[in-house]
mmCIF file of C-alpha atoms in Angstrom:
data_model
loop_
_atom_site.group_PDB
_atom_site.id
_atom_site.type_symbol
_atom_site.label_atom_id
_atom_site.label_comp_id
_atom_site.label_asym_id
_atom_site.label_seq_id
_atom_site.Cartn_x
_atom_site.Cartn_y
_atom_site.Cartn_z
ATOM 1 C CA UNK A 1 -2.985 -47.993 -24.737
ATOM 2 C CA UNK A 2 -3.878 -49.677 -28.211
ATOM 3 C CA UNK A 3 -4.808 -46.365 -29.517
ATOM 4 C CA UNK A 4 -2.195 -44.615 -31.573
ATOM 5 C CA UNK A 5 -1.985 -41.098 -33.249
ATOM 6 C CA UNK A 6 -0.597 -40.159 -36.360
ATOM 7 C CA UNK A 7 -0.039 -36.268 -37.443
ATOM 8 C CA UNK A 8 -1.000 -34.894 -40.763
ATOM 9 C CA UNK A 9 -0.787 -32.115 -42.952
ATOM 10 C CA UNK A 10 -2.943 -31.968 -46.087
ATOM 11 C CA UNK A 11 -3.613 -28.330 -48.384
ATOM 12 C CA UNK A 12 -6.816 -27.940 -47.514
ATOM 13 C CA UNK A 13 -9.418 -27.799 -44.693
ATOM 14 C CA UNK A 14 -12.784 -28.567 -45.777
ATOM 15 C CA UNK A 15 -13.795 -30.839 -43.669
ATOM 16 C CA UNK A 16 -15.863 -33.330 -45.495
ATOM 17 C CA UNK A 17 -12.154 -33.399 -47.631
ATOM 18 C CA UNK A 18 -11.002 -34.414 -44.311
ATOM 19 C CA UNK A 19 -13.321 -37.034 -43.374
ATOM 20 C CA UNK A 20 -12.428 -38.844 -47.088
ATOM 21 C CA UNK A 21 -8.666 -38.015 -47.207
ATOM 22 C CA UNK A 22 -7.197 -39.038 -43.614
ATOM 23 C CA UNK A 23 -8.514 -42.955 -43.349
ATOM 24 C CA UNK A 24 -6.386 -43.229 -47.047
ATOM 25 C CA UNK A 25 -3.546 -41.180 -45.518
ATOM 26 C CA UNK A 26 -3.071 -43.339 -42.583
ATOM 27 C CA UNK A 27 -3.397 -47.115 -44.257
ATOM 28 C CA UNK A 28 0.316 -46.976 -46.190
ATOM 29 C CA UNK A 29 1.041 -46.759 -42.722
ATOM 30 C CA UNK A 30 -1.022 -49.883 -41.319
ATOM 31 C CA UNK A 31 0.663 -53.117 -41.129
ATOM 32 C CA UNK A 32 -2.971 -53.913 -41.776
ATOM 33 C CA UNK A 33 -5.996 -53.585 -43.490
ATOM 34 C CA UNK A 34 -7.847 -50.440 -43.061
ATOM 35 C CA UNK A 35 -11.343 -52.451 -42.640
ATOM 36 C CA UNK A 36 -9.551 -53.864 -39.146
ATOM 37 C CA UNK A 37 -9.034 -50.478 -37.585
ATOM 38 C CA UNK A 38 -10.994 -47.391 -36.375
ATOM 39 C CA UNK A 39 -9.935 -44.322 -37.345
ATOM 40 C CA UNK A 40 -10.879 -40.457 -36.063
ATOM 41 C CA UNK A 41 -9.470 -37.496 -36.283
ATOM 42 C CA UNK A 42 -9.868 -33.664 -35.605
ATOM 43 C CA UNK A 43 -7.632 -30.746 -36.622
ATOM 44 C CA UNK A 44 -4.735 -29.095 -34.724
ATOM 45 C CA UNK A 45 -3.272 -26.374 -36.982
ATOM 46 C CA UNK A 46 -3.011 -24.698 -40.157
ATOM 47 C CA UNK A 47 -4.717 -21.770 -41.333
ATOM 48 C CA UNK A 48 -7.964 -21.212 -44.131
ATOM 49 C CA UNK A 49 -6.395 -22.908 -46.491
ATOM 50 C CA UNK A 50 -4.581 -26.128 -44.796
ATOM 51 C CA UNK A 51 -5.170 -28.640 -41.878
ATOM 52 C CA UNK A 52 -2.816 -30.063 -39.949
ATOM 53 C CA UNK A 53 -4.701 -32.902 -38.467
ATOM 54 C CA UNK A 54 -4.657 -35.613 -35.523
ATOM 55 C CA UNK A 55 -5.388 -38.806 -36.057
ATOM 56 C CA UNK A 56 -6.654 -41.367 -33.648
ATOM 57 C CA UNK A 57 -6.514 -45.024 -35.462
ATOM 58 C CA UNK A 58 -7.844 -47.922 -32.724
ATOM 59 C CA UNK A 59 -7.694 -51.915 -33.573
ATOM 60 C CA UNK A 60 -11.499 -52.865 -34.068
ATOM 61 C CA UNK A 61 -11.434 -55.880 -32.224
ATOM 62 C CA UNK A 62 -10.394 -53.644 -29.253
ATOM 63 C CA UNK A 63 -13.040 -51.422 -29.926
ATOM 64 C CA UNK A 64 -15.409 -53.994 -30.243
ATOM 65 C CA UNK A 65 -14.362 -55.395 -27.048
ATOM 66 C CA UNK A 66 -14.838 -52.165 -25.060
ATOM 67 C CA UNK A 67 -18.289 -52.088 -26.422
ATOM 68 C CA UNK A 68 -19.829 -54.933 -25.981
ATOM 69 C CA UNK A 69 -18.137 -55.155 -21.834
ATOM 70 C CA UNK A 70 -19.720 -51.950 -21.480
ATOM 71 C CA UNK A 71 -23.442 -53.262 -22.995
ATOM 72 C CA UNK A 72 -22.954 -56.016 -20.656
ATOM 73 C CA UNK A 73 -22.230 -53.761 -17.794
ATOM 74 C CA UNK A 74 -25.956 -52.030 -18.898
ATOM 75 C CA UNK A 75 -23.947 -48.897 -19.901
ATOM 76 C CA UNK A 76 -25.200 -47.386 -23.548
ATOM 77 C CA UNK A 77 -22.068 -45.049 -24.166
ATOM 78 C CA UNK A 78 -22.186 -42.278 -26.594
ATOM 79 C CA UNK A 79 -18.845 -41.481 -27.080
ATOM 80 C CA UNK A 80 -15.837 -43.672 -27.016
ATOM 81 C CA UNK A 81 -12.499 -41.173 -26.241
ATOM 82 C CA UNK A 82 -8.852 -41.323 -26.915
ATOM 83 C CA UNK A 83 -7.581 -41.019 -23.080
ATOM 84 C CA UNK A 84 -4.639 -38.804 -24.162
ATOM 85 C CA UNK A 85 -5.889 -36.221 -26.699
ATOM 86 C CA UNK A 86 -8.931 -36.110 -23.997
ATOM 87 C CA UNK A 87 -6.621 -34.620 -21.100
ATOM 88 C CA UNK A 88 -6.460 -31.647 -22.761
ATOM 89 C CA UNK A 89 -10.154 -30.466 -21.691
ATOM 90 C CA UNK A 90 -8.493 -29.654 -18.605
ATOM 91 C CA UNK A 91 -6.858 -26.298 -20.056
ATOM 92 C CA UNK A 92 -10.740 -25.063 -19.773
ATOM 93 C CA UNK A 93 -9.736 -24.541 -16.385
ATOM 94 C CA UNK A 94 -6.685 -24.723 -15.267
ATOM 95 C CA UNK A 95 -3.635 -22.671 -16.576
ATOM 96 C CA UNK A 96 -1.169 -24.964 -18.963
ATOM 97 C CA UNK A 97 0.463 -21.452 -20.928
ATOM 98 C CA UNK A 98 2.841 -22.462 -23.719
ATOM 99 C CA UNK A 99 4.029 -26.159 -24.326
ATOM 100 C CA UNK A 100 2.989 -28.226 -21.123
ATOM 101 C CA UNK A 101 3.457 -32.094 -21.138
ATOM 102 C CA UNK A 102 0.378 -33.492 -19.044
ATOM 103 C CA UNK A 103 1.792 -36.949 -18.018
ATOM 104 C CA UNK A 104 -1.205 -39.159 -16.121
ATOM 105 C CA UNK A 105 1.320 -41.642 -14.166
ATOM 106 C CA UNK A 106 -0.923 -44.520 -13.093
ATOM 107 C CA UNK A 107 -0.723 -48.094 -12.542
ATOM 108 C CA UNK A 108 -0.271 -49.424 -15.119
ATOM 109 C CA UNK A 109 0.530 -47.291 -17.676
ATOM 110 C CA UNK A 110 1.224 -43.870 -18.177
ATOM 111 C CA UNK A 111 -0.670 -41.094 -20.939
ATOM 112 C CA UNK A 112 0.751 -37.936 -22.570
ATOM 113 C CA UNK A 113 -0.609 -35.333 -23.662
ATOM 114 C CA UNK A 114 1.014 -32.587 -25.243
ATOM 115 C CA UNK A 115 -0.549 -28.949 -25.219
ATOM 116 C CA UNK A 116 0.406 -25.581 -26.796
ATOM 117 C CA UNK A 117 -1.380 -22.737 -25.493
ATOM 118 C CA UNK A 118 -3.900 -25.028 -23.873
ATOM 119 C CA UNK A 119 -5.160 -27.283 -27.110
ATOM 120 C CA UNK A 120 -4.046 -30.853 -27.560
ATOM 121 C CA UNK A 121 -1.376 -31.084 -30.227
ATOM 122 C CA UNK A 122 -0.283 -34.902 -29.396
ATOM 123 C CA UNK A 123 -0.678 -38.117 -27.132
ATOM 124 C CA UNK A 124 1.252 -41.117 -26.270
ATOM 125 C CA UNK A 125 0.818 -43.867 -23.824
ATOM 126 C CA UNK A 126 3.447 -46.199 -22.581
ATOM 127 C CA UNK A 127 3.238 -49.277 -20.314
ATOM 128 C CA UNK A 128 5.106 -48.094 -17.625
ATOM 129 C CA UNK A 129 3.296 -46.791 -14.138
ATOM 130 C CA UNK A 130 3.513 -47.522 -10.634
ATOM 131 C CA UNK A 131 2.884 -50.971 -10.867
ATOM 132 C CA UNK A 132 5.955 -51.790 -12.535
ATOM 133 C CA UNK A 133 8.071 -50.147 -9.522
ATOM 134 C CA UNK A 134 6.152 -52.071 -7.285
ATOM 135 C CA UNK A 135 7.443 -55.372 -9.195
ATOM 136 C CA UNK A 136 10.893 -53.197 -9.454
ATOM 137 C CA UNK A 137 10.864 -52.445 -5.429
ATOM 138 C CA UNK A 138 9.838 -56.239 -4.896
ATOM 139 C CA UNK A 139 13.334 -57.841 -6.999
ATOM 140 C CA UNK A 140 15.249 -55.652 -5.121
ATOM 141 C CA UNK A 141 14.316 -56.393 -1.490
ATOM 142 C CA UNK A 142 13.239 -60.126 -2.190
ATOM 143 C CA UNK A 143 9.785 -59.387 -0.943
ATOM 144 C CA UNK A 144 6.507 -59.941 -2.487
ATOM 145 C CA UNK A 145 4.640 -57.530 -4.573
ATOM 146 C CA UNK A 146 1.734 -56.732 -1.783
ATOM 147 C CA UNK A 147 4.876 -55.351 0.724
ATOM 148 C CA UNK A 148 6.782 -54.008 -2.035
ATOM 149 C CA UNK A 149 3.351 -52.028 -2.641
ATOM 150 C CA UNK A 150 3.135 -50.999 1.177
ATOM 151 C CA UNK A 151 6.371 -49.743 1.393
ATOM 152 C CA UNK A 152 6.046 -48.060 -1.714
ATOM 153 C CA UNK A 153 3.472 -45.683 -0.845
ATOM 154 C CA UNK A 154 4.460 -45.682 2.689
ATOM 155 C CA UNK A 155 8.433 -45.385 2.155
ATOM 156 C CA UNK A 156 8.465 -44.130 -1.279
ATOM 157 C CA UNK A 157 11.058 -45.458 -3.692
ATOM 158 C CA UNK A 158 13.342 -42.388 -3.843
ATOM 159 C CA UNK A 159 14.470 -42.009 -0.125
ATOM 160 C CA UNK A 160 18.505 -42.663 -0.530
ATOM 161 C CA UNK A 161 18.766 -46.553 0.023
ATOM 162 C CA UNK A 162 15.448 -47.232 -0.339
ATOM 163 C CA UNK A 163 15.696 -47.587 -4.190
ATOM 164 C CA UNK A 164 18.249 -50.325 -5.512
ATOM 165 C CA UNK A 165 18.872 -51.308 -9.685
ATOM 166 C CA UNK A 166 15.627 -52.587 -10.837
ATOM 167 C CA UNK A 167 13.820 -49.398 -9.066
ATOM 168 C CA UNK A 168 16.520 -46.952 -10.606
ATOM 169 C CA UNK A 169 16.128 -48.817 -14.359
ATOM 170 C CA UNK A 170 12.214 -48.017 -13.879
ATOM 171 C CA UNK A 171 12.164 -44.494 -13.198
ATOM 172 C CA UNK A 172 14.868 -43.854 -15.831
ATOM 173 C CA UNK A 173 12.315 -45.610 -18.035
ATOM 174 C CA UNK A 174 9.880 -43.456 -17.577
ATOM 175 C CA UNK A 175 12.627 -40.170 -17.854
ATOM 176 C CA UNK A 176 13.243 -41.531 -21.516
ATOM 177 C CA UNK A 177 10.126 -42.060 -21.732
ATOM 178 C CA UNK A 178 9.556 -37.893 -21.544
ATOM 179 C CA UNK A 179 12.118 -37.427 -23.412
ATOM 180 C CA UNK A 180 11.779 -39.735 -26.346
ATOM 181 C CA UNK A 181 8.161 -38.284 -26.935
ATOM 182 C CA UNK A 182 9.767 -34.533 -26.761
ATOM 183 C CA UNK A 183 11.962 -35.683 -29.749
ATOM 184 C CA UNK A 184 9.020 -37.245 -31.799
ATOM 185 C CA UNK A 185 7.391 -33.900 -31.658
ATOM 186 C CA UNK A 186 10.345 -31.606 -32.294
ATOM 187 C CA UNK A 187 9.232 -30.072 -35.253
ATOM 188 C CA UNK A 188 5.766 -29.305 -33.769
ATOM 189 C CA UNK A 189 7.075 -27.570 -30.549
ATOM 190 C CA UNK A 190 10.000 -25.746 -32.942
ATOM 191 C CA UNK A 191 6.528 -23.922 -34.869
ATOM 192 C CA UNK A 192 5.066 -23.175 -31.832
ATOM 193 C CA UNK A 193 8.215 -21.230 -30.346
ATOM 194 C CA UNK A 194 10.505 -22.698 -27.949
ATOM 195 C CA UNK A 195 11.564 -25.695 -29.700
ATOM 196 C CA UNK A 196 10.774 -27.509 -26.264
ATOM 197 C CA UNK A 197 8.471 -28.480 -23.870
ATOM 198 C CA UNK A 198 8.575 -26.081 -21.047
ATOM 199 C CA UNK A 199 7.089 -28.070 -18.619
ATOM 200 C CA UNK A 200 5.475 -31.358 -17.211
ATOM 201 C CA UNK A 201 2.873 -31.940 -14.981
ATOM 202 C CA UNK A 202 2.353 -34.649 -13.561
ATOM 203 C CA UNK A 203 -1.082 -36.227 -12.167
ATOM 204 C CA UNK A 204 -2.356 -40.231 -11.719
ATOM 205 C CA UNK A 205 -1.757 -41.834 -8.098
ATOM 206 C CA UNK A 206 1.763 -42.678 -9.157
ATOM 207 C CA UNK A 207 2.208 -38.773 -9.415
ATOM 208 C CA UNK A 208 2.311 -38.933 -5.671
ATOM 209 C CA UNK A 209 5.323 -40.541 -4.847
ATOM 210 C CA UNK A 210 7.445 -38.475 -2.660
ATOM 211 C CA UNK A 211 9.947 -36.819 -4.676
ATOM 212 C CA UNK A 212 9.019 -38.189 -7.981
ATOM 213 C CA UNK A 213 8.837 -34.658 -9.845
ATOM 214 C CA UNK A 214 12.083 -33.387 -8.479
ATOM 215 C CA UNK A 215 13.551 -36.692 -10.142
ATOM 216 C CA UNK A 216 12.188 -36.108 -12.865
ATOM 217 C CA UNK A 217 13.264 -32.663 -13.316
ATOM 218 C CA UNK A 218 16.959 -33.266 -13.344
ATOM 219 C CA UNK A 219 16.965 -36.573 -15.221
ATOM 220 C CA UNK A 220 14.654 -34.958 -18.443
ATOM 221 C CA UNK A 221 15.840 -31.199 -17.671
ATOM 222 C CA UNK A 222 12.624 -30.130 -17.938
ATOM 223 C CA UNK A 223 10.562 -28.584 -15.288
ATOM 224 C CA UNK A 224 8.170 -30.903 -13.504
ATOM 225 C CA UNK A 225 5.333 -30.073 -11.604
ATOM 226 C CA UNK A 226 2.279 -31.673 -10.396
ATOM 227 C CA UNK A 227 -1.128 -30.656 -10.846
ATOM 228 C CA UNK A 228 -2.710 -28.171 -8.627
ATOM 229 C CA UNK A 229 -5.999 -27.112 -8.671
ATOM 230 C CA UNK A 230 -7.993 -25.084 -10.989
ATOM 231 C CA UNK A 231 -7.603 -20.766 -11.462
ATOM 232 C CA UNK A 232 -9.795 -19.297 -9.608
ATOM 233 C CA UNK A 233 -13.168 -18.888 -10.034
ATOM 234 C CA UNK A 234 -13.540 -21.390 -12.505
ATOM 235 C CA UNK A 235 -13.743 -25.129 -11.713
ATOM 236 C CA UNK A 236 -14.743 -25.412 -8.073
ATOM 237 C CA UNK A 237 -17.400 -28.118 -9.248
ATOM 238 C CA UNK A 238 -15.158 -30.458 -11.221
ATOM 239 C CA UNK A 239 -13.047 -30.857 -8.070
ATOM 240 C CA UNK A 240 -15.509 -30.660 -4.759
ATOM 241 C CA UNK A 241 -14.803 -34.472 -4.759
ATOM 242 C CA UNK A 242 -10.974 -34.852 -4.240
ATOM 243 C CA UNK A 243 -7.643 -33.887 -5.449
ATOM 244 C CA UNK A 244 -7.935 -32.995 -9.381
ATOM 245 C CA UNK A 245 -4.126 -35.024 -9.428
ATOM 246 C CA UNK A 246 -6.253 -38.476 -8.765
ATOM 247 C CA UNK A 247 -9.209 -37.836 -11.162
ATOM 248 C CA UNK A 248 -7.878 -35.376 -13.969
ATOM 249 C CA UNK A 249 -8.785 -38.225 -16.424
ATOM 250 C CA UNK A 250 -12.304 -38.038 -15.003
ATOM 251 C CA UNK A 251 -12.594 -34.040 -14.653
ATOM 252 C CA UNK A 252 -10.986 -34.313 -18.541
ATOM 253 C CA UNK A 253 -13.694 -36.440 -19.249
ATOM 254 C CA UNK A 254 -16.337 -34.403 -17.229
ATOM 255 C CA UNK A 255 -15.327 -31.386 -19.355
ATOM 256 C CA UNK A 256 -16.076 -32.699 -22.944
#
């Protein structure tokens, strides 16, 4: 959730161009110096003779961080990934036609991904997951977090007086939340057709919660959906293990 994206458009596509022009494109933007971030990028549009490009810019103490826990760990990684632009591997298998909003609702925070016609076009994360109507669920009832989580996932927070301000503050969150990123990218779902996003689907362990996409679809107006399992004939081995809703971040990852 440090990661952020910036979009791009430059009159070219050569992509040693690329490599020199984006870092300089994205530090008038830095509150920083460019020497304290990490920046990548890859292309989402244009044609032969212009880029529109995504970039990923990281702090690189963060970065630095993340490496060094994982050498302790013993684990040598050879690639670091952006979590959002990453779910979109999962359109090599299952069927996201048009402008989809992936939204991976976990604990503590939740990821977007934006896709038209199956390729990543955007990402966003925001620290708001199932956590944070745990804490909501606890105000409300006076209990303490570990019942608040219990009755949660046993209850759900949606039943009709189960819910009470705090709850009802934290899932409209998270509805603006959809909504505010579907502005930001207005003029990038207006080229690709619709103007809108035409739906969201919803995975994470958060994406469970009993009546959570039916919320969702009449406080955003957009459909909402959650993730079902690959088309068939394609797939079967990313998701022998479980549900593809609690490890599309992993099958994502799997299908790099």
């Amino acid at each position: 959730d440090s990661v952020t994206s910036r979009r791009l458009h430059f009159p070219f596509r050569d992509r040693r161009k690329l490599a020199q022009a984006v870092p300089f494109a994205v530090e008038g933007e830095l509150p920083f110096e460019l020497e304290q971030v990490v920046v990548d990028w890859e292309i989402a549009g244009g044609d032969r003779t212009q880029a529109e490009v995504i970039a990923q810019i990281a702090p690189r103490s963060e970065v630095s961080r993340l490496l060094a826990l994982l050498g302790e760990a013993g684990c040598a990684p050879r690639t670091l990934e952006a979590e959002g632009l990453a779910l979109g591997n999962l359109a090599a298998i299952f069927d996201f036609p048009g402008v989809r909003l992936l939204a991976d609702v976990g604990h503590r925070k939740t990821t977007f991904c934006l896709l038209a016609e199956g390729r990543a076009v955007g990402s966003r994360t925001v620290r708001i997951g199932g956590l944070h109507l745990t804490q909501a669920l606890a105000r409300d009832r006076g209990l303490d977090v570990e019942r608040a989580e219990q009755i949660k996932c046993g209850e759900g927070v949606l039943r009709q007086g189960t819910s009470g301000a705090q709850v009802g503050a934290a899932l409209e969150r998270l509805a603006r939340e959809v909504l505010l990123f579907q502005g930001s990218l207005e003029e990038v779902t207006a080229r690709l057709g619709s103007g809108r996003i035409e739906s969201v689907v919803l995975c994470g362990g958060t994406a469970l919660l009993a009546g959570l996409d039916e919320y969702l679809s009449e406080r955003t107006g957009i459909q909402t959906e959650r993730l079902g399992y690959p088309r068939e004939g394609t797939g079967s081995g990313f998701v022998a293990a479980g549900a593809p809703i609690l490890f599309a971040p992993a099958i994502a990852l799997a299908l790099r």
